[in-house]
CSV table of C-alpha atoms in Angstrom, one decimal:
chain,number,residue,atom,x,y,z
Z,1,MET,CA,-8.4,14.6,10.6
Z,2,ALA,CA,-6.9,15.1,7.2
Z,3,VAL,CA,-7.9,14.6,3.6
Z,4,VAL,CA,-5.8,11.9,1.8
Z,5,VAL,CA,-6.1,11.2,-1.9
Z,6,LEU,CA,-5.2,7.7,-3.0
Z,7,LEU,CA,-4.7,6.2,-6.5
Z,8,GLY,CA,-4.3,2.5,-7.1
Z,9,ASP,CA,-6.0,-0.8,-7.6
Z,10,ILE,CA,-9.5,-1.8,-6.5
Z,11,ASN,CA,-10.1,-5.5,-6.7
Z,12,ILE,CA,-11.8,-8.5,-5.2
Z,13,ASP,CA,-9.6,-11.0,-3.5
Z,14,LEU,CA,-10.5,-14.7,-3.8
Z,15,VAL,CA,-8.6,-16.0,-0.7
Z,16,LEU,CA,-7.9,-19.7,-0.5
Z,17,ASP,CA,-6.3,-21.4,2.5
Z,18,ILE,CA,-4.2,-24.3,1.2
Z,19,PRO,CA,-2.2,-26.9,3.2
Z,20,ALA,CA,0.5,-27.2,0.6
Z,21,TYR,CA,1.4,-26.0,-2.9
Z,22,PRO,CA,1.2,-28.7,-5.6
Z,23,ALA,CA,3.7,-29.2,-8.4
Z,24,GLU,CA,2.7,-27.6,-11.7
Z,25,GLY,CA,-0.2,-29.6,-13.1
Z,26,GLY,CA,-1.2,-30.9,-9.7
Z,27,GLU,CA,-4.1,-29.9,-7.4
Z,28,ALA,CA,-4.5,-28.4,-4.0
Z,29,ILE,CA,-7.7,-28.6,-2.1
Z,30,ALA,CA,-8.4,-25.4,-0.1
Z,31,THR,CA,-9.6,-25.6,3.5
Z,32,ARG,CA,-11.2,-22.2,3.4
Z,33,GLN,CA,-12.5,-19.7,0.8
Z,34,MET,CA,-13.3,-16.0,1.1
Z,35,ALA,CA,-14.2,-13.3,-1.5
Z,36,VAL,CA,-13.4,-9.9,-0.1
Z,37,ILE,CA,-12.5,-6.4,-1.3
Z,38,GLY,CA,-8.8,-5.7,-1.7
Z,39,GLY,CA,-6.1,-3.9,-3.6
Z,40,SER,CA,-3.0,-2.2,-2.1
Z,41,ALA,CA,-4.3,1.4,-2.2
Z,42,THR,CA,-7.8,0.2,-1.3
Z,43,ASN,CA,-6.5,-1.5,1.9
Z,44,THR,CA,-4.5,1.6,2.8
Z,45,ALA,CA,-7.6,3.8,2.2
Z,46,ILE,CA,-9.8,1.6,4.4
Z,47,THR,CA,-7.3,1.8,7.2
Z,48,LEU,CA,-7.0,5.6,6.9
Z,49,ALA,CA,-10.7,6.0,6.8
Z,50,ARG,CA,-11.1,3.9,10.0
Z,51,ALA,CA,-8.5,6.2,11.6
Z,52,GLY,CA,-10.7,9.2,10.9
Z,53,HIS,CA,-9.3,10.6,7.7
Z,54,GLU,CA,-11.2,11.5,4.6
Z,55,ALA,CA,-9.9,9.0,2.1
Z,56,ARG,CA,-10.6,9.8,-1.6
Z,57,MET,CA,-10.0,7.0,-4.0
Z,58,ILE,CA,-9.1,7.4,-7.7
Z,59,GLY,CA,-9.5,4.2,-9.6
Z,60,ARG,CA,-11.6,2.0,-11.9
Z,61,VAL,CA,-13.8,-1.0,-11.6
Z,62,GLY,CA,-15.6,-3.1,-14.2
Z,63,ASN,CA,-19.3,-3.0,-15.0
Z,64,ASP,CA,-20.0,-6.2,-13.2
Z,65,ALA,CA,-21.2,-7.7,-9.9
Z,66,TRP,CA,-17.6,-7.6,-8.5
Z,67,GLY,CA,-17.4,-3.9,-9.2
Z,68,ARG,CA,-20.7,-3.3,-7.6
Z,69,GLN,CA,-19.6,-5.2,-4.5
Z,70,ALA,CA,-16.4,-3.2,-4.4
Z,71,MET,CA,-18.2,0.1,-4.6
Z,72,SER,CA,-20.6,-0.9,-1.9
Z,73,ASP,CA,-17.9,-2.0,0.4
Z,74,LEU,CA,-15.9,1.2,-0.2
Z,75,SER,CA,-18.9,3.4,0.5
Z,76,ALA,CA,-19.7,1.4,3.6
Z,77,THR,CA,-16.2,2.1,5.1
Z,78,GLY,CA,-16.6,5.9,4.5
Z,79,ILE,CA,-14.3,6.2,1.5
Z,80,VAL,CA,-15.1,8.9,-1.0
Z,81,THR,CA,-15.9,7.1,-4.3
Z,82,HIS,CA,-16.7,10.1,-6.5
Z,83,TRP,CA,-13.5,9.6,-8.6
Z,84,ILE,CA,-13.9,5.9,-9.2
Z,85,GLY,CA,-15.0,5.1,-12.8
Z,86,THR,CA,-16.6,2.1,-14.4
Z,87,ASP,CA,-15.1,0.4,-17.4
Z,88,ALA,CA,-17.4,-1.1,-20.0
Z,89,SER,CA,-14.9,-3.5,-21.6
Z,90,GLU,CA,-12.7,-4.9,-18.8
Z,91,PRO,CA,-13.8,-6.7,-15.7
Z,92,THR,CA,-13.1,-5.7,-12.1
Z,93,GLN,CA,-9.7,-7.1,-11.1
Z,94,ILE,CA,-9.7,-10.4,-9.4
Z,95,ASN,CA,-6.8,-11.6,-7.3
Z,96,VAL,CA,-6.5,-15.2,-6.4
Z,97,VAL,CA,-4.7,-15.2,-3.1
Z,98,THR,CA,-3.4,-18.5,-1.7
Z,99,VAL,CA,-2.4,-18.6,2.0
Z,100,GLY,CA,-0.1,-21.4,3.2
Z,101,ILE,CA,0.1,-22.9,6.7
Z,102,THR,CA,2.7,-20.3,7.7
Z,103,GLY,CA,0.3,-17.4,6.8
Z,104,GLU,CA,2.4,-16.3,3.9
Z,105,ARG,CA,0.3,-15.3,0.9
Z,106,THR,CA,1.0,-15.9,-2.9
Z,107,MET,CA,-1.0,-13.8,-5.3
Z,108,PHE,CA,-2.2,-14.2,-8.9
Z,109,ALA,CA,-3.9,-11.3,-10.5
Z,110,TYR,CA,-5.6,-10.1,-13.7
Z,111,ARG,CA,-5.5,-6.3,-13.6
Z,112,GLY,CA,-8.6,-5.7,-15.6
Z,113,ALA,CA,-10.3,-2.3,-15.3
Z,114,ASN,CA,-7.6,-1.0,-13.0
Z,115,ALA,CA,-5.0,-0.8,-15.8
Z,116,ARG,CA,-7.4,1.2,-17.9
Z,117,LEU,CA,-7.6,4.2,-15.6
Z,118,ALA,CA,-6.8,7.1,-17.9
Z,119,PRO,CA,-5.3,10.5,-17.2
Z,120,GLY,CA,-8.6,12.2,-18.0
Z,121,ALA,CA,-10.1,10.5,-14.9
Z,122,VAL,CA,-7.6,12.4,-12.7
Z,123,ILE,CA,-8.9,16.0,-12.1
Z,124,GLU,CA,-7.8,18.8,-9.8
Z,125,GLU,CA,-11.0,18.8,-7.8
Z,126,ALA,CA,-10.0,15.5,-6.2
Z,127,PHE,CA,-7.0,17.2,-4.6
Z,128,GLU,CA,-8.8,20.2,-3.1
Z,129,GLY,CA,-7.9,20.5,0.6
Z,130,ALA,CA,-5.8,17.4,0.5
Z,131,ALA,CA,-2.9,17.0,3.0
Z,132,LEU,CA,-1.2,14.0,1.2
Z,133,PHE,CA,-1.4,12.0,-2.0
Z,134,HIS,CA,-0.6,8.3,-1.8
Z,135,LEU,CA,0.2,6.1,-4.7
Z,136,SER,CA,0.4,2.3,-5.0
Z,137,GLY,CA,3.4,1.1,-7.0
Z,138,TYR,CA,1.2,-1.3,-9.0
Z,139,ALA,CA,-0.3,1.8,-10.7
Z,140,LEU,CA,3.1,2.3,-12.5
Z,141,LEU,CA,3.0,-1.1,-14.1
Z,142,GLN,CA,1.3,-0.2,-17.4
Z,143,ALA,CA,-0.4,2.5,-19.4
Z,144,PRO,CA,-2.8,4.2,-19.3
Z,145,GLN,CA,-2.9,3.8,-15.5
Z,146,SER,CA,0.8,4.7,-15.2
Z,147,ASP,CA,0.1,7.9,-17.1
Z,148,ALA,CA,-2.8,8.7,-14.8
Z,149,ALA,CA,-0.5,8.2,-11.8
Z,150,ARG,CA,2.1,10.6,-13.2
Z,151,LYS,CA,-0.6,13.2,-13.8
Z,152,ALA,CA,-1.8,12.8,-10.2
Z,153,ILE,CA,1.7,13.2,-8.9
Z,154,ASP,CA,2.1,16.4,-11.0
Z,155,LEU,CA,-1.2,17.8,-9.7
Z,156,ALA,CA,-0.2,17.1,-6.1
Z,157,VAL,CA,3.3,18.6,-6.5
Z,158,ALA,CA,1.8,21.7,-8.1
Z,159,ARG,CA,-0.3,22.2,-5.0
Z,160,LYS,CA,2.6,21.4,-2.7
Z,161,ILE,CA,0.9,18.2,-1.5
Z,162,PRO,CA,3.4,15.6,-0.3
Z,163,VAL,CA,3.4,12.4,-2.3
Z,164,SER,CA,4.0,8.9,-0.8
Z,165,LEU,CA,4.7,5.8,-2.9
Z,166,ASP,CA,4.3,2.2,-1.6
Z,167,ILE,CA,6.6,-0.1,-3.6
Z,168,PRO,CA,5.4,-3.7,-3.6
Z,169,GLY,CA,8.2,-6.3,-3.6
Z,170,GLY,CA,6.8,-8.3,-6.4
Z,171,VAL,CA,7.0,-5.5,-8.9
Z,172,VAL,CA,10.0,-3.5,-7.7
Z,173,SER,CA,12.3,-4.5,-10.6
Z,174,THR,CA,9.6,-3.8,-13.2
Z,175,ILE,CA,8.9,-0.2,-12.0
Z,176,ALA,CA,12.4,0.6,-10.7
Z,177,ALA,CA,13.3,3.0,-13.6
Z,178,ASP,CA,10.0,4.9,-13.2
Z,179,VAL,CA,10.5,5.2,-9.4
Z,180,LEU,CA,14.0,6.5,-9.7
Z,181,ALA,CA,12.9,9.1,-12.3
Z,182,LEU,CA,10.1,10.2,-9.9
Z,183,LEU,CA,12.2,10.6,-6.8
Z,184,PRO,CA,12.5,14.4,-6.9
Z,185,LYS,CA,8.7,14.7,-6.9
Z,186,LEU,CA,8.2,12.3,-4.0
Z,187,ASP,CA,8.1,12.9,-0.3
Z,188,THR,CA,8.2,9.3,1.0
Z,189,ILE,CA,8.8,5.9,-0.5
Z,190,MET,CA,7.9,2.7,1.4
Z,191,LEU,CA,9.5,-0.7,0.7
Z,192,ASP,CA,11.3,-3.6,2.2
Z,193,SER,CA,15.0,-3.2,2.8
Z,194,ALA,CA,15.6,-6.5,0.8
Z,195,ASP,CA,14.1,-4.7,-2.2
Z,196,LEU,CA,16.5,-1.8,-2.2
Z,197,PRO,CA,19.2,-3.6,-4.3
Z,198,ARG,CA,16.6,-4.4,-6.9
Z,199,LEU,CA,15.3,-0.9,-7.0
Z,200,LEU,CA,18.9,0.4,-7.5
Z,201,ASP,CA,20.1,-2.5,-9.7
Z,202,ARG,CA,22.8,-3.4,-7.2
Z,203,PRO,CA,24.0,-6.8,-5.8
Z,204,ALA,CA,21.7,-8.4,-3.3
Z,205,ASP,CA,24.4,-8.1,-0.5
Z,206,SER,CA,24.9,-4.3,-1.0
Z,207,VAL,CA,25.4,-2.3,2.2
Z,208,LEU,CA,22.3,-0.4,3.3
Z,209,GLY,CA,23.9,3.0,4.0
Z,210,PRO,CA,25.2,3.8,0.5
Z,211,MET,CA,21.8,2.7,-1.0
Z,212,ILE,CA,19.9,5.1,1.3
Z,213,GLU,CA,22.3,7.9,0.4
Z,214,ALA,CA,21.8,7.2,-3.3
Z,215,LEU,CA,18.1,7.6,-2.9
Z,216,LEU,CA,18.3,10.7,-0.8
Z,217,SER,CA,20.6,12.2,-3.3
Z,218,GLY,CA,18.1,11.4,-6.0
Z,219,GLY,CA,15.6,13.8,-4.3
Z,220,ILE,CA,13.4,11.6,-2.0
Z,221,ARG,CA,12.9,13.0,1.5
Z,222,ARG,CA,11.8,10.0,3.5
Z,223,ILE,CA,12.5,6.3,3.1
Z,224,ALA,CA,10.3,4.0,5.2
Z,225,LEU,CA,11.7,0.5,5.3
Z,226,LYS,CA,9.1,-2.1,6.2
Z,227,GLY,CA,11.6,-4.7,7.3
Z,228,HIS,CA,15.3,-4.5,8.2
Z,229,GLY,CA,16.0,-7.6,10.3
Z,230,SER,CA,13.6,-7.2,13.3
Z,231,LEU,CA,13.2,-3.5,12.8
Z,232,SER,CA,11.5,-1.0,10.6
Z,233,LEU,CA,13.5,2.2,9.7
Z,234,LEU,CA,12.6,5.7,8.6
Z,235,CYS,CA,15.6,7.3,6.9
Z,236,GLN,CA,15.9,11.0,6.2
Z,237,ARG,CA,18.7,13.4,5.5
Z,238,GLY,CA,20.8,13.4,8.7
Z,239,SER,CA,18.7,11.0,10.7
Z,240,THR,CA,17.5,7.4,10.9
Z,241,ASP,CA,14.7,6.4,13.2
Z,242,ARG,CA,13.9,2.8,14.0
Z,243,ALA,CA,11.5,0.6,16.0
Z,244,PRO,CA,11.2,-3.1,16.6
Z,245,TRP,CA,8.5,-5.3,15.2
Z,246,PHE,CA,5.7,-6.5,17.5
Z,247,ALA,CA,5.4,-10.1,18.5
Z,248,VAL,CA,2.1,-11.5,17.1
Z,249,GLU,CA,0.8,-14.8,15.8
Z,250,VAL,CA,0.8,-14.7,12.0
Z,251,THR,CA,-2.5,-15.8,10.3
Z,252,ASP,CA,-2.3,-14.1,6.9
Z,253,THR,CA,0.2,-11.6,5.6
Z,254,THR,CA,-2.2,-10.2,3.0
Z,255,GLY,CA,-2.4,-6.4,3.4
Z,256,ALA,CA,0.4,-6.1,6.0
Z,257,GLY,CA,2.4,-3.7,3.9
Z,258,ASP,CA,-0.7,-1.6,3.1
Z,259,ALA,CA,-1.5,-1.3,6.8
Z,260,PHE,CA,2.1,-0.3,7.4
Z,261,ALA,CA,1.8,2.4,4.8
Z,262,ALA,CA,-1.3,3.7,6.5
Z,263,GLY,CA,0.5,3.8,9.9
Z,264,HIS,CA,3.3,6.0,8.4
Z,265,ILE,CA,0.8,8.3,6.7
Z,266,HIS,CA,-1.3,8.7,9.9
Z,267,GLY,CA,1.8,9.3,11.9
Z,268,ARG,CA,3.2,11.9,9.5
Z,269,LEU,CA,-0.2,13.8,9.3
Z,270,THR,CA,-0.6,13.9,13.0
Z,271,GLY,CA,2.9,15.1,13.8
Z,272,LEU,CA,4.4,12.0,15.3
Z,273,SER,CA,8.2,11.7,15.6
Z,274,GLY,CA,10.1,9.5,13.3
Z,275,ARG,CA,10.4,6.7,15.8
Z,276,GLU,CA,6.7,6.9,16.7
Z,277,CYS,CA,5.8,6.8,13.0
Z,278,CYS,CA,7.8,3.6,12.8
Z,279,ARG,CA,6.1,2.1,15.9
Z,280,LEU,CA,2.7,2.9,14.7
Z,281,ALA,CA,3.3,1.5,11.2
Z,282,ASN,CA,4.7,-1.6,12.8
Z,283,ALA,CA,1.6,-1.9,15.0
Z,284,PHE,CA,-0.7,-1.5,12.0
Z,285,GLY,CA,1.2,-4.1,10.0
Z,286,ALA,CA,1.3,-6.5,13.0
Z,287,MET,CA,-2.4,-6.3,13.6
Z,288,ALA,CA,-3.1,-6.9,9.9
Z,289,VAL,CA,-1.3,-10.3,9.9
Z,290,THR,CA,-3.4,-11.6,12.7
Z,291,ARG,CA,-6.6,-11.4,10.5
Z,292,LYS,CA,-7.8,-13.4,7.6
Z,293,GLY,CA,-7.7,-11.4,4.4
Z,294,ALA,CA,-7.4,-7.7,4.0
Z,295,GLY,CA,-10.0,-5.2,2.9
Z,296,LEU,CA,-12.8,-5.0,5.5
Z,297,ALA,CA,-10.5,-6.9,7.9
Z,298,MET,CA,-7.9,-4.1,8.0
Z,299,PRO,CA,-7.1,-2.9,11.5
Z,300,SER,CA,-8.4,0.3,13.1
Z,301,LEU,CA,-6.3,2.9,14.8
Z,302,GLN,CA,-7.5,1.7,18.2
Z,303,ASP,CA,-6.3,-1.9,17.3
Z,304,ALA,CA,-2.8,-0.5,16.6
Z,305,LEU,CA,-2.8,1.7,19.7
Z,306,SER,CA,-3.9,-1.2,21.9
Z,307,LEU,CA,-1.1,-3.4,20.6
Z,308,MET,CA,1.4,-0.6,21.2
Z,309,ASP,CA,0.2,-0.2,24.8
Z,310,ALA,CA,0.2,-4.0,25.4
Z,311,GLN,CA,3.8,-4.4,24.2
Z,312,SER,CA,5.3,-1.1,25.3
Z,313,PRO,CA,8.3,-1.2,27.7
Z,314,ARG,CA,7.3,-1.1,31.3
């Protein structure tokens, strides 16, 4: 399999199942609690490592028990941790993730050590032999991590390594200007179709086609849309591939988009067609929502393939 370099957040998710959200100032008594490794790029890295790839993480944790747990979990999944630094002044990021009865997650985060990843921590050695560089959009939120992300992109581009960027819906408006400026350097962006208007500062009811054309004209090569009705799409110059979502029972949506990204990356690196990339990404995302939490619960390639086989047309 291939070498994939990833840059993004490494954190511990404190996951709380809650029956209902209280009004501000109220209380909600959780019915379940878990503390597990997480982070968008981390979840994607774990999924890729389980699919047989060499996943190299660039990131930062705090000098604390949570950071030690994160490093232990990453190493246990086979992720290369050589380029993960330790911060002496900021703690490991903690995400409080509340999961409602529908399985939808709501997240509260203090970015801690992640945001302090500096450009000096990004070195050429990490990219030797790499087939792809993947960046989480959270890394563009604030300096110095955003500066480190841009340096990593430039190193990848100089080596002709394709760059993929996963754009989380919760921060798309905040990082939109940065993303648009980076389009000529990117191979693939991944986001929900509902977030396209916010990325391009257009009305919410804007037609999909012109928005896709605007992004392609900006220099991006591939646009992977996580959700467009009941389909996911892969849009390229002159072609659009699509595949329907799989029918599964939703337990927890945490990490679904990260698994989807891993599916597209695996499909691209193994030479799958556009449609098969969409199907595989959908299968990874679908399997992710059937589990509690993300991190070590992220699906394997066999999990995704089994779902595809079980729900393939007969």
